[in-house]
Tab-separated table of C-alpha atoms in Angstrom:
chain	number	residue	atom	x	y	z
A	12	MET	CA	34.295	13.713	28.472
A	13	THR	CA	35.306	10.129	29.144
A	14	VAL	CA	32.238	7.946	29.542
A	15	ARG	CA	32.273	6.146	32.890
A	16	THR	CA	29.521	3.727	33.831
A	17	ARG	CA	29.070	1.360	36.730
A	18	PHE	CA	27.248	-1.757	37.825
A	19	ALA	CA	26.357	-1.596	41.506
A	20	PRO	CA	24.713	-4.833	42.701
A	21	SER	CA	23.773	-5.532	46.291
A	22	PRO	CA	25.178	-8.886	47.503
A	23	THR	CA	21.987	-9.784	49.342
A	24	GLY	CA	20.992	-12.325	46.706
A	25	MET	CA	22.248	-13.997	43.561
A	26	LEU	CA	23.034	-12.216	40.277
A	27	HIS	CA	20.033	-13.005	38.082
A	28	ILE	CA	19.082	-12.386	34.451
A	29	GLY	CA	17.796	-8.864	35.113
A	30	GLY	CA	20.928	-7.738	36.922
A	31	ALA	CA	23.172	-9.396	34.354
A	32	ARG	CA	21.393	-7.546	31.525
A	33	THR	CA	21.767	-4.225	33.357
A	34	ALA	CA	25.478	-4.943	33.813
A	35	LEU	CA	25.772	-5.860	30.120
A	36	PHE	CA	24.063	-2.678	28.871
A	37	SER	CA	26.208	-0.533	31.165
A	38	TRP	CA	29.357	-2.381	30.039
A	39	LEU	CA	28.460	-2.199	26.339
A	40	PHE	CA	27.741	1.526	26.529
A	41	ALA	CA	31.126	2.186	28.149
A	42	ARG	CA	33.036	-0.065	25.753
A	43	HIS	CA	31.232	1.342	22.692
A	44	HIS	CA	32.339	4.847	23.678
A	45	GLY	CA	35.868	3.818	24.644
A	46	GLY	CA	35.068	4.593	28.275
A	47	GLU	CA	35.459	2.883	31.631
A	48	PHE	CA	33.220	0.422	33.457
A	49	VAL	CA	33.318	0.162	37.249
A	50	LEU	CA	32.035	-2.624	39.495
A	51	ARG	CA	30.790	-1.442	42.888
A	52	ILE	CA	29.493	-3.946	45.431
A	53	GLU	CA	26.855	-2.192	47.533
A	54	ASP	CA	27.377	-4.138	50.753
A	55	THR	CA	26.066	-1.602	53.259
A	56	ASP	CA	23.296	-3.997	54.419
A	57	LYS	CA	25.605	-5.994	56.685
A	58	GLU	CA	22.857	-8.310	57.955
A	59	ARG	CA	21.763	-9.506	54.507
A	60	SER	CA	24.980	-9.180	52.464
A	61	THR	CA	26.886	-12.441	52.101
A	62	ASP	CA	30.302	-13.439	50.812
A	63	GLU	CA	28.628	-16.176	48.749
A	64	ALA	CA	26.434	-13.670	46.893
A	65	THR	CA	29.434	-11.412	46.315
A	66	GLN	CA	31.371	-14.329	44.823
A	67	VAL	CA	28.447	-15.250	42.540
A	68	ILE	CA	28.434	-11.662	41.259
A	69	LEU	CA	32.188	-11.731	40.584
A	70	ASP	CA	32.041	-15.219	39.017
A	71	GLY	CA	28.996	-14.370	36.908
A	72	MET	CA	30.522	-11.170	35.568
A	73	ALA	CA	33.804	-12.927	34.774
A	74	TRP	CA	32.011	-15.820	33.042
A	75	LEU	CA	30.003	-13.408	30.877
A	76	GLY	CA	33.229	-11.592	29.984
A	77	LEU	CA	32.082	-8.281	31.489
A	78	ASP	CA	35.486	-7.077	32.631
A	79	TRP	CA	35.654	-4.049	34.896
A	80	ASP	CA	38.303	-1.364	35.153
A	81	GLY	CA	40.352	-1.388	38.345
A	82	GLU	CA	39.495	-3.382	41.455
A	83	PRO	CA	35.898	-3.907	42.609
A	84	VAL	CA	34.810	-1.099	44.927
A	85	TYR	CA	33.032	-2.032	48.176
A	86	GLN	CA	30.540	0.576	49.298
A	87	GLY	CA	30.785	-0.425	52.961
A	88	ALA	CA	34.382	0.815	53.040
A	89	ARG	CA	33.312	4.282	51.932
A	90	GLN	CA	31.043	5.161	54.868
A	91	ASP	CA	33.208	8.082	56.029
A	92	LEU	CA	32.460	9.868	52.726
A	93	HIS	CA	28.728	9.253	53.148
A	94	ILE	CA	28.703	10.567	56.732
A	95	ALA	CA	30.660	13.655	55.666
A	96	ALA	CA	27.993	14.391	53.041
A	97	VAL	CA	25.223	14.066	55.636
A	98	ASN	CA	27.062	16.434	57.973
A	99	LYS	CA	27.513	18.936	55.128
A	100	LEU	CA	23.779	18.938	54.440
A	101	LEU	CA	23.046	19.366	58.161
A	102	ALA	CA	25.506	22.236	58.494
A	103	GLU	CA	23.972	24.037	55.505
A	104	GLY	CA	20.415	23.624	56.762
A	105	LYS	CA	19.535	21.223	53.936
A	106	ALA	CA	18.854	18.335	56.292
A	107	TYR	CA	17.422	17.973	59.807
A	108	LYS	CA	17.035	15.583	62.704
A	109	CYS	CA	13.703	13.791	62.941
A	110	TYR	CA	12.692	12.449	66.373
A	111	CYS	CA	9.385	10.859	65.309
A	112	SER	CA	8.820	7.393	66.785
A	113	ARG	CA	7.616	4.453	64.686
A	114	GLU	CA	4.240	4.627	66.416
A	115	GLU	CA	3.919	8.333	65.634
A	116	LEU	CA	4.763	7.749	61.969
A	117	ASP	CA	2.311	4.842	61.705
A	118	HIS	CA	-0.457	6.977	63.202
A	119	MET	CA	0.356	9.821	60.801
A	120	ARG	CA	0.137	7.550	57.733
A	121	GLU	CA	-3.057	5.879	58.908
A	122	LYS	CA	-4.666	9.291	59.319
A	123	GLN	CA	-3.570	10.274	55.792
A	124	LYS	CA	-5.038	7.080	54.346
A	125	LEU	CA	-8.379	7.706	56.045
A	126	ALA	CA	-8.369	11.194	54.546
A	127	GLY	CA	-7.705	9.760	51.075
A	128	GLN	CA	-4.216	11.214	50.965
A	129	LYS	CA	-0.966	9.661	49.808
A	130	PRO	CA	0.855	8.261	52.903
A	131	MET	CA	4.068	10.267	53.264
A	132	TYR	CA	6.092	12.069	55.891
A	133	ASP	CA	4.495	15.445	56.608
A	134	GLY	CA	7.665	17.306	57.620
A	135	ARG	CA	6.589	17.835	61.245
A	136	CYS	CA	10.223	17.851	62.490
A	137	ARG	CA	11.441	20.045	59.645
A	138	GLU	CA	11.413	23.286	61.617
A	139	ARG	CA	11.395	21.724	65.065
A	140	ALA	CA	13.260	23.884	67.592
A	141	ASP	CA	13.507	21.504	70.544
A	142	THR	CA	16.039	18.654	70.601
A	143	PRO	CA	14.865	15.930	73.007
A	144	GLU	CA	17.831	14.807	75.068
A	145	ASP	CA	19.035	11.238	74.442
A	146	ALA	CA	16.093	10.599	72.108
A	147	PRO	CA	16.872	8.515	68.991
A	148	PHE	CA	16.633	10.337	65.697
A	149	VAL	CA	17.107	9.891	61.958
A	150	ILE	CA	18.364	12.573	59.598
A	151	ARG	CA	16.080	13.641	56.765
A	152	PHE	CA	16.837	15.625	53.632
A	153	LYS	CA	14.834	18.832	53.149
A	154	SER	CA	13.171	18.124	49.834
A	155	PRO	CA	11.782	21.184	47.984
A	156	ASN	CA	8.054	21.577	48.687
A	157	GLU	CA	7.262	23.309	45.405
A	158	GLY	CA	8.123	22.950	41.759
A	159	GLU	CA	9.079	19.857	39.807
A	160	THR	CA	12.038	17.571	39.394
A	161	TRP	CA	12.614	16.287	35.878
A	162	VAL	CA	14.429	13.081	34.987
A	163	ARG	CA	15.858	13.451	31.468
A	164	ASP	CA	16.105	9.754	30.777
A	165	MET	CA	18.065	8.382	27.810
A	166	VAL	CA	15.632	5.473	27.417
A	167	LEU	CA	12.276	6.531	28.859
A	168	GLY	CA	12.439	10.179	27.801
A	169	ASP	CA	11.559	13.094	30.086
A	170	VAL	CA	9.711	12.126	33.272
A	171	CYS	CA	8.278	14.786	35.609
A	172	PHE	CA	7.925	14.393	39.393
A	173	PRO	CA	6.012	17.095	41.314
A	174	ASN	CA	8.121	17.956	44.361
A	175	ALA	CA	5.021	18.042	46.559
A	176	GLU	CA	4.796	14.271	46.123
A	177	LEU	CA	8.378	13.689	47.275
A	178	ASP	CA	8.551	13.698	51.078
A	179	ASP	CA	11.655	14.338	53.161
A	180	LEU	CA	13.892	11.346	52.557
A	181	ILE	CA	15.766	9.656	55.416
A	182	ILE	CA	19.476	9.941	54.585
A	183	MET	CA	20.853	8.539	57.855
A	184	ARG	CA	19.292	5.881	60.065
A	185	SER	CA	19.049	6.113	63.840
A	186	ASP	CA	22.076	3.809	64.155
A	187	GLY	CA	24.229	6.341	62.299
A	188	THR	CA	24.427	4.475	58.985
A	189	PRO	CA	23.691	6.368	55.742
A	190	THR	CA	20.862	5.099	53.536
A	191	TYR	CA	21.041	3.834	49.954
A	192	ASN	CA	19.926	7.011	48.192
A	193	LEU	CA	22.539	9.151	49.936
A	194	ALA	CA	25.365	6.634	49.563
A	195	VAL	CA	24.767	6.006	45.869
A	196	VAL	CA	24.807	9.737	45.070
A	197	VAL	CA	28.046	10.321	46.970
A	198	ASP	CA	29.716	7.274	45.412
A	199	ASP	CA	28.645	7.945	41.830
A	200	ALA	CA	29.864	11.549	42.096
A	201	ASP	CA	33.134	10.638	43.818
A	202	MET	CA	33.856	7.889	41.265
A	203	GLY	CA	33.180	10.188	38.306
A	204	ILE	CA	30.235	8.194	36.945
A	205	THR	CA	28.894	10.009	33.892
A	206	HIS	CA	26.033	7.655	32.985
A	207	VAL	CA	23.897	5.608	35.371
A	208	VAL	CA	22.373	2.638	33.560
A	209	ARG	CA	19.981	0.654	35.749
A	210	GLY	CA	16.577	-1.033	35.902
A	211	SER	CA	13.408	1.017	35.628
A	212	ASP	CA	12.438	-0.146	39.121
A	213	HIS	CA	14.911	2.503	40.329
A	214	LEU	CA	13.162	5.348	38.487
A	215	ASN	CA	11.258	6.590	41.555
A	216	ASN	CA	14.559	6.981	43.420
A	217	THR	CA	16.017	9.181	40.694
A	218	PRO	CA	14.267	12.528	41.417
A	219	ARG	CA	15.308	12.241	45.068
A	220	GLN	CA	18.877	11.512	44.018
A	221	ILE	CA	18.891	14.466	41.591
A	222	GLN	CA	17.828	16.724	44.466
A	223	LEU	CA	20.674	15.341	46.607
A	224	TYR	CA	23.222	15.912	43.818
A	225	GLU	CA	22.107	19.499	43.516
A	226	ALA	CA	22.015	20.100	47.281
A	227	LEU	CA	25.572	18.764	47.595
A	228	GLY	CA	26.764	20.879	44.659
A	229	LEU	CA	27.590	17.803	42.570
A	230	SER	CA	27.234	17.238	38.822
A	231	VAL	CA	24.180	15.156	37.968
A	232	PRO	CA	25.008	12.146	35.749
A	233	LYS	CA	22.859	11.110	32.814
A	234	PHE	CA	20.331	8.382	33.564
A	235	ALA	CA	19.112	5.445	31.497
A	236	HIS	CA	16.440	3.265	33.069
A	237	ILE	CA	16.083	-0.111	31.376
A	238	PRO	CA	12.567	-1.613	31.315
A	239	LEU	CA	12.183	-4.798	33.325
A	240	ILE	CA	12.178	-8.382	32.051
A	241	HIS	CA	8.940	-10.352	32.311
A	242	GLY	CA	8.257	-14.035	31.933
A	243	ALA	CA	6.625	-15.436	28.807
A	244	ASP	CA	3.237	-14.966	30.514
A	245	GLY	CA	3.827	-11.245	31.004
A	246	ALA	CA	4.273	-11.532	34.770
A	247	LYS	CA	7.323	-10.236	36.615
A	248	MET	CA	10.327	-12.517	36.090
A	249	SER	CA	10.665	-15.120	38.835
A	250	LYS	CA	12.144	-18.563	39.507
A	251	ARG	CA	9.224	-20.247	37.772
A	252	HIS	CA	10.234	-18.420	34.574
A	253	GLY	CA	13.823	-19.654	34.820
A	254	SER	CA	15.214	-16.741	36.822
A	255	VAL	CA	18.195	-18.442	38.401
A	256	ALA	CA	21.655	-17.227	39.354
A	257	ILE	CA	23.517	-16.337	36.157
A	258	THR	CA	26.222	-18.872	37.062
A	259	GLU	CA	23.573	-21.601	36.874
A	260	TYR	CA	23.379	-21.072	33.112
A	261	ARG	CA	26.990	-22.208	32.929
A	262	GLU	CA	26.083	-25.380	34.819
A	263	GLN	CA	23.200	-25.935	32.396
A	264	GLY	CA	25.604	-25.938	29.447
A	265	TYR	CA	25.099	-22.466	28.002
A	266	LEU	CA	27.928	-20.574	26.344
A	267	PRO	CA	28.604	-17.071	27.675
A	268	VAL	CA	28.523	-15.657	24.127
A	269	ALA	CA	25.007	-17.104	23.693
A	270	VAL	CA	23.777	-15.653	26.998
A	271	VAL	CA	25.316	-12.255	26.215
A	272	ASN	CA	23.794	-12.318	22.725
A	273	TYR	CA	20.398	-13.201	24.188
A	274	LEU	CA	20.538	-10.611	26.990
A	275	ALA	CA	21.502	-7.889	24.520
A	276	ARG	CA	18.397	-8.615	22.457
A	277	LEU	CA	16.169	-8.379	25.547
A	278	GLY	CA	15.173	-4.783	24.981
A	279	TRP	CA	17.810	-3.649	22.474
A	280	SER	CA	17.596	-4.113	18.718
A	281	HIS	CA	19.543	-3.500	15.549
A	282	GLY	CA	17.184	-3.970	12.654
A	283	ASP	CA	15.824	-7.526	12.574
A	284	ASP	CA	19.164	-9.141	13.378
A	285	GLU	CA	19.202	-11.769	16.119
A	286	VAL	CA	22.774	-13.090	16.146
A	287	PHE	CA	25.572	-10.850	17.421
A	288	SER	CA	29.098	-11.581	18.519
A	289	VAL	CA	30.432	-9.658	21.505
A	290	ALA	CA	32.635	-7.613	19.157
A	291	GLN	CA	29.591	-6.663	17.072
A	292	LEU	CA	27.628	-5.676	20.170
A	293	LYS	CA	30.418	-3.362	21.339
A	294	GLU	CA	30.490	-1.775	17.900
A	295	LEU	CA	26.740	-1.331	17.510
A	296	PHE	CA	25.264	-0.805	20.979
A	297	GLU	CA	23.570	2.498	21.754
A	298	LEU	CA	21.070	3.283	24.503
A	299	SER	CA	18.895	5.062	21.956
A	300	ALA	CA	18.037	1.648	20.493
A	301	VAL	CA	16.725	0.295	23.819
A	302	GLY	CA	12.938	-0.008	23.884
A	303	LYS	CA	10.653	1.577	26.474
A	304	SER	CA	8.472	-1.462	27.157
A	305	ALA	CA	9.220	-4.573	29.207
A	306	SER	CA	10.898	-7.506	27.484
A	307	ARG	CA	9.681	-11.094	27.675
A	308	PHE	CA	12.020	-13.936	28.497
A	309	ASP	CA	11.941	-16.564	25.735
A	310	GLN	CA	13.623	-19.837	26.688
A	311	ALA	CA	13.281	-21.236	23.170
A	312	LYS	CA	15.188	-18.290	21.680
A	313	LEU	CA	17.962	-18.634	24.257
A	314	ASP	CA	18.251	-22.342	23.394
A	315	TRP	CA	18.298	-21.529	19.680
A	316	LEU	CA	21.106	-19.027	20.132
A	317	ASN	CA	23.055	-21.472	22.280
A	318	THR	CA	22.715	-24.149	19.599
A	319	HIS	CA	23.918	-21.651	17.008
A	320	TRP	CA	26.967	-20.564	18.999
A	321	ILE	CA	27.959	-24.133	19.860
A	322	LYS	CA	27.847	-24.937	16.160
A	323	GLU	CA	29.870	-21.818	15.284
A	324	SER	CA	32.494	-22.218	18.007
A	325	ASN	CA	36.000	-23.508	17.431
A	326	ALA	CA	36.100	-26.986	18.999
A	327	ASP	CA	39.374	-26.183	20.766
A	328	ASP	CA	37.639	-23.307	22.590
A	329	LEU	CA	35.083	-25.724	24.058
A	330	VAL	CA	37.563	-28.318	25.336
A	331	SER	CA	38.029	-26.876	28.823
A	332	GLU	CA	34.321	-26.503	29.594
A	333	VAL	CA	33.299	-29.863	28.105
A	334	SER	CA	36.112	-31.543	30.017
A	335	ARG	CA	34.802	-29.973	33.235
A	336	LEU	CA	31.289	-31.216	32.541
A	337	LEU	CA	32.493	-34.696	31.548
A	338	ALA	CA	34.397	-35.089	34.828
A	339	VAL	CA	36.232	-38.197	33.537
A	340	ASP	CA	39.825	-38.831	32.558
A	341	VAL	CA	40.321	-38.056	28.865
A	342	GLN	CA	44.100	-38.359	28.785
A	343	GLY	CA	45.489	-40.838	26.262
A	344	LYS	CA	42.057	-41.473	24.784
A	345	ALA	CA	40.097	-40.009	21.875
A	346	PRO	CA	41.175	-36.379	21.229
A	347	LEU	CA	38.493	-34.283	22.933
A	348	ALA	CA	38.569	-31.485	20.344
A	349	GLY	CA	37.858	-34.059	17.634
A	350	VAL	CA	35.033	-35.594	19.658
A	351	ILE	CA	33.510	-32.151	20.233
A	352	ALA	CA	33.730	-31.317	16.525
A	353	SER	CA	31.817	-34.520	15.743
A	354	LEU	CA	28.964	-33.533	18.073
A	355	GLN	CA	28.632	-29.755	17.614
A	356	GLU	CA	26.030	-29.936	14.852
A	357	ARG	CA	23.562	-31.842	17.005
A	358	SER	CA	24.041	-30.349	20.490
A	359	LYS	CA	21.634	-27.819	22.036
A	360	ASN	CA	23.903	-27.230	25.017
A	361	LEU	CA	27.224	-28.382	26.446
A	362	ILE	CA	25.516	-30.867	28.774
A	363	GLU	CA	24.109	-32.665	25.731
A	364	LEU	CA	27.486	-32.447	24.045
A	365	ALA	CA	29.293	-33.876	27.084
A	366	ASP	CA	26.735	-36.672	27.393
A	367	GLY	CA	27.235	-37.499	23.719
A	368	ALA	CA	31.001	-37.521	24.188
A	369	ARG	CA	31.037	-39.696	27.296
A	370	PHE	CA	31.132	-43.077	25.542
A	371	PHE	CA	34.427	-42.146	23.893
A	372	TYR	CA	36.030	-42.168	27.355
A	373	VAL	CA	33.877	-44.635	29.285
A	374	ALA	CA	33.213	-47.970	27.548
A	375	PRO	CA	29.596	-49.137	27.749
A	376	THR	CA	28.737	-51.918	30.189
A	377	GLU	CA	25.123	-52.155	29.086
A	378	TYR	CA	23.506	-52.030	25.655
A	379	GLN	CA	20.117	-50.564	24.822
A	380	GLU	CA	17.814	-53.559	24.781
A	381	LYS	CA	15.472	-52.261	22.081
A	382	ALA	CA	18.386	-51.426	19.763
A	383	VAL	CA	19.983	-54.854	20.322
A	384	LYS	CA	16.735	-56.654	19.582
A	385	LYS	CA	16.259	-54.682	16.375
A	386	ASN	CA	19.804	-54.885	15.006
A	387	PHE	CA	21.315	-58.174	16.198
A	388	LYS	CA	20.130	-61.091	14.042
A	389	GLU	CA	21.555	-64.541	13.387
A	390	GLY	CA	23.841	-63.335	10.592
A	391	THR	CA	25.160	-60.336	12.573
A	392	TRP	CA	27.853	-62.291	14.420
A	393	ALA	CA	29.568	-63.465	11.236
A	394	LEU	CA	29.644	-59.906	9.905
A	395	LEU	CA	31.188	-58.633	13.153
A	396	GLU	CA	33.803	-61.388	13.255
A	397	ALA	CA	34.771	-60.668	9.668
A	398	PHE	CA	35.123	-56.990	10.502
A	399	ILE	CA	37.426	-57.679	13.477
A	400	ILE	CA	39.682	-60.023	11.495
A	401	GLN	CA	39.990	-57.710	8.499
A	402	ALA	CA	40.334	-54.552	10.612
A	403	GLU	CA	43.346	-55.992	12.419
A	404	ALA	CA	44.925	-56.767	9.044
A	405	LEU	CA	44.581	-53.237	7.660
A	406	PRO	CA	47.911	-51.503	6.971
A	407	GLU	CA	46.564	-48.239	8.411
A	408	TRP	CA	43.540	-47.445	10.586
A	409	THR	CA	41.459	-44.433	9.561
A	410	GLY	CA	37.785	-43.659	9.588
A	411	GLU	CA	37.741	-43.920	5.827
A	412	ALA	CA	39.400	-47.345	5.964
A	413	GLY	CA	36.896	-48.562	8.588
A	414	HIS	CA	33.966	-47.274	6.560
A	415	GLY	CA	35.322	-48.938	3.433
A	416	LEU	CA	35.743	-52.194	5.299
A	417	ILE	CA	32.108	-52.172	6.457
A	418	GLU	CA	31.006	-51.410	2.911
A	419	SER	CA	33.119	-54.259	1.483
A	420	ILE	CA	31.967	-56.878	4.001
A	421	CYS	CA	28.303	-55.950	3.517
A	422	ALA	CA	28.682	-56.036	-0.284
A	423	ASP	CA	30.169	-59.550	-0.094
A	424	ALA	CA	27.298	-60.651	2.141
A	425	GLU	CA	24.801	-58.870	-0.118
A	426	VAL	CA	23.283	-56.869	2.753
A	427	GLY	CA	22.917	-53.153	3.371
A	428	MET	CA	25.628	-51.298	5.304
A	429	GLY	CA	23.298	-50.765	8.246
A	430	LYS	CA	23.346	-54.499	8.974
A	431	LEU	CA	26.943	-54.136	10.179
A	432	ALA	CA	27.388	-50.420	10.895
A	433	GLN	CA	24.541	-50.258	13.393
A	434	PRO	CA	25.630	-53.303	15.471
A	435	ILE	CA	29.152	-51.825	15.556
A	436	ARG	CA	27.762	-48.491	16.729
A	437	ILE	CA	25.760	-50.177	19.494
A	438	LEU	CA	28.745	-52.180	20.733
A	439	LEU	CA	30.975	-49.097	20.716
A	440	SER	CA	28.566	-46.609	22.323
A	441	GLY	CA	25.911	-48.677	24.073
A	442	GLY	CA	23.100	-47.335	21.911
A	443	PRO	CA	21.959	-46.659	18.335
A	444	VAL	CA	23.117	-43.014	18.182
A	445	SER	CA	26.641	-41.696	17.706
A	446	PRO	CA	28.552	-39.452	15.318
A	447	PRO	CA	28.974	-40.905	11.782
A	448	ILE	CA	30.466	-44.390	11.991
A	449	ASP	CA	33.686	-43.471	10.184
A	450	VAL	CA	34.270	-40.555	12.567
A	451	THR	CA	33.512	-42.729	15.580
A	452	LEU	CA	35.888	-45.468	14.440
A	453	GLU	CA	38.754	-43.055	13.813
A	454	LEU	CA	38.334	-41.211	17.105
A	455	LEU	CA	38.213	-44.393	19.155
A	456	GLY	CA	41.195	-45.938	17.369
A	457	LEU	CA	41.729	-49.532	16.263
A	458	ASP	CA	42.691	-51.060	19.630
A	459	GLU	CA	39.764	-49.575	21.538
A	460	THR	CA	37.361	-50.435	18.707
A	461	ILE	CA	38.392	-54.101	18.602
A	462	LYS	CA	38.367	-54.377	22.393
A	463	ARG	CA	34.837	-52.966	22.691
A	464	LEU	CA	33.535	-55.158	19.892
A	465	GLN	CA	34.912	-58.299	21.492
A	466	VAL	CA	33.704	-57.430	24.991
A	467	GLY	CA	30.261	-56.486	23.710
A	468	MET	CA	29.859	-59.585	21.558
A	469	GLU	CA	30.776	-61.784	24.512
A	470	ALA	CA	28.326	-60.007	26.788
A	471	LEU	CA	25.431	-60.235	24.318
A	472	ARG	CA	26.138	-63.863	23.449
A	473	GLN	CA	25.964	-64.804	27.110
A	474	LYS	CA	22.499	-63.287	27.271
């Protein structure tokens, strides 16, 4: 059997952390077993589905690297199959028309509540003989009244649902559109889905869907319900916990490998290991290692992993994204890969890295007042002038040569290197922090270094 999984989001909202993790687990399971992974957009709710949400799903999946096999499938285009399944159930006496009005149903449930019963449809139209002319109706599935339906879950274990607690499900609305539970069964069967990996909030739908599979004579796939993600306080994940569209993590400077690594560890484990490449995850992932309890979102751990993966990345692989975040012209200036390499060790995210890189491409027009006051003394100007004169006379400009020059000038003046290196750093970057001075000097180049020193000295002297 070829493993075939799917991710089936509804484009009625953004793709968030929970959905992205479900997609990842489904994708990893398929890839681990050499199977196929399908993306199905469940756009049957025409009023709430939006093109924007669909695009966020596609962009988020692509950014995370969760590639799907074939073209995305749109559920709304498959309605003929869903209607045919409803008609089959009707023809075989496994479904029926229900003419109950909203008021009648509300009265029924209120009466059940007063009697201390679970509010549910009581099947009053199940064996109804009359068919009111021109009256609106829905179509309900005849759920078994006796026995049990078992969900043999690959994560949660065996879960039993007494059939008496499962009322007759609506499978077609009064406007003639099939409902979610019917459509998802027909689509999963028609698309050959062997394993349904989804959030545990779908567990209560599963016994109903199993009954529909069996009534339609379809093979029942294996199910794996992933426990939900909670915030650090144990409450359901929400915006206040950082639950934003997955594409927002890109805008916040996270690497996809870091987000994938973090999402994988939200509920899945392999010993005590925390750091996994995507290749390692595909090799190691099994649903049997997914825990049964809810996971807690830990922002600090995500940041730690992002810091790690920035540090471990090849600088060339970060050029495109850092360039996008910089949004300035880098052509003909300091090589961006070199600038990135100089900042990787100290950057928590790509926003920080881009901010640290900016001065290499945009000369400072202001200088941090506190740093100037601390580092610019009466003797500073002579040291800077000596540096400019001797730098221009060097046969070759390298970071090592610039560092040696600072060292030599400070030795002659019998002062520490910081007396010259720090004023140079401030004039070059606008503040007291930059990559090592030799690296900074080499990346900027001689001409840009001299120009910034002269402009900065003039500006500070005028003050």
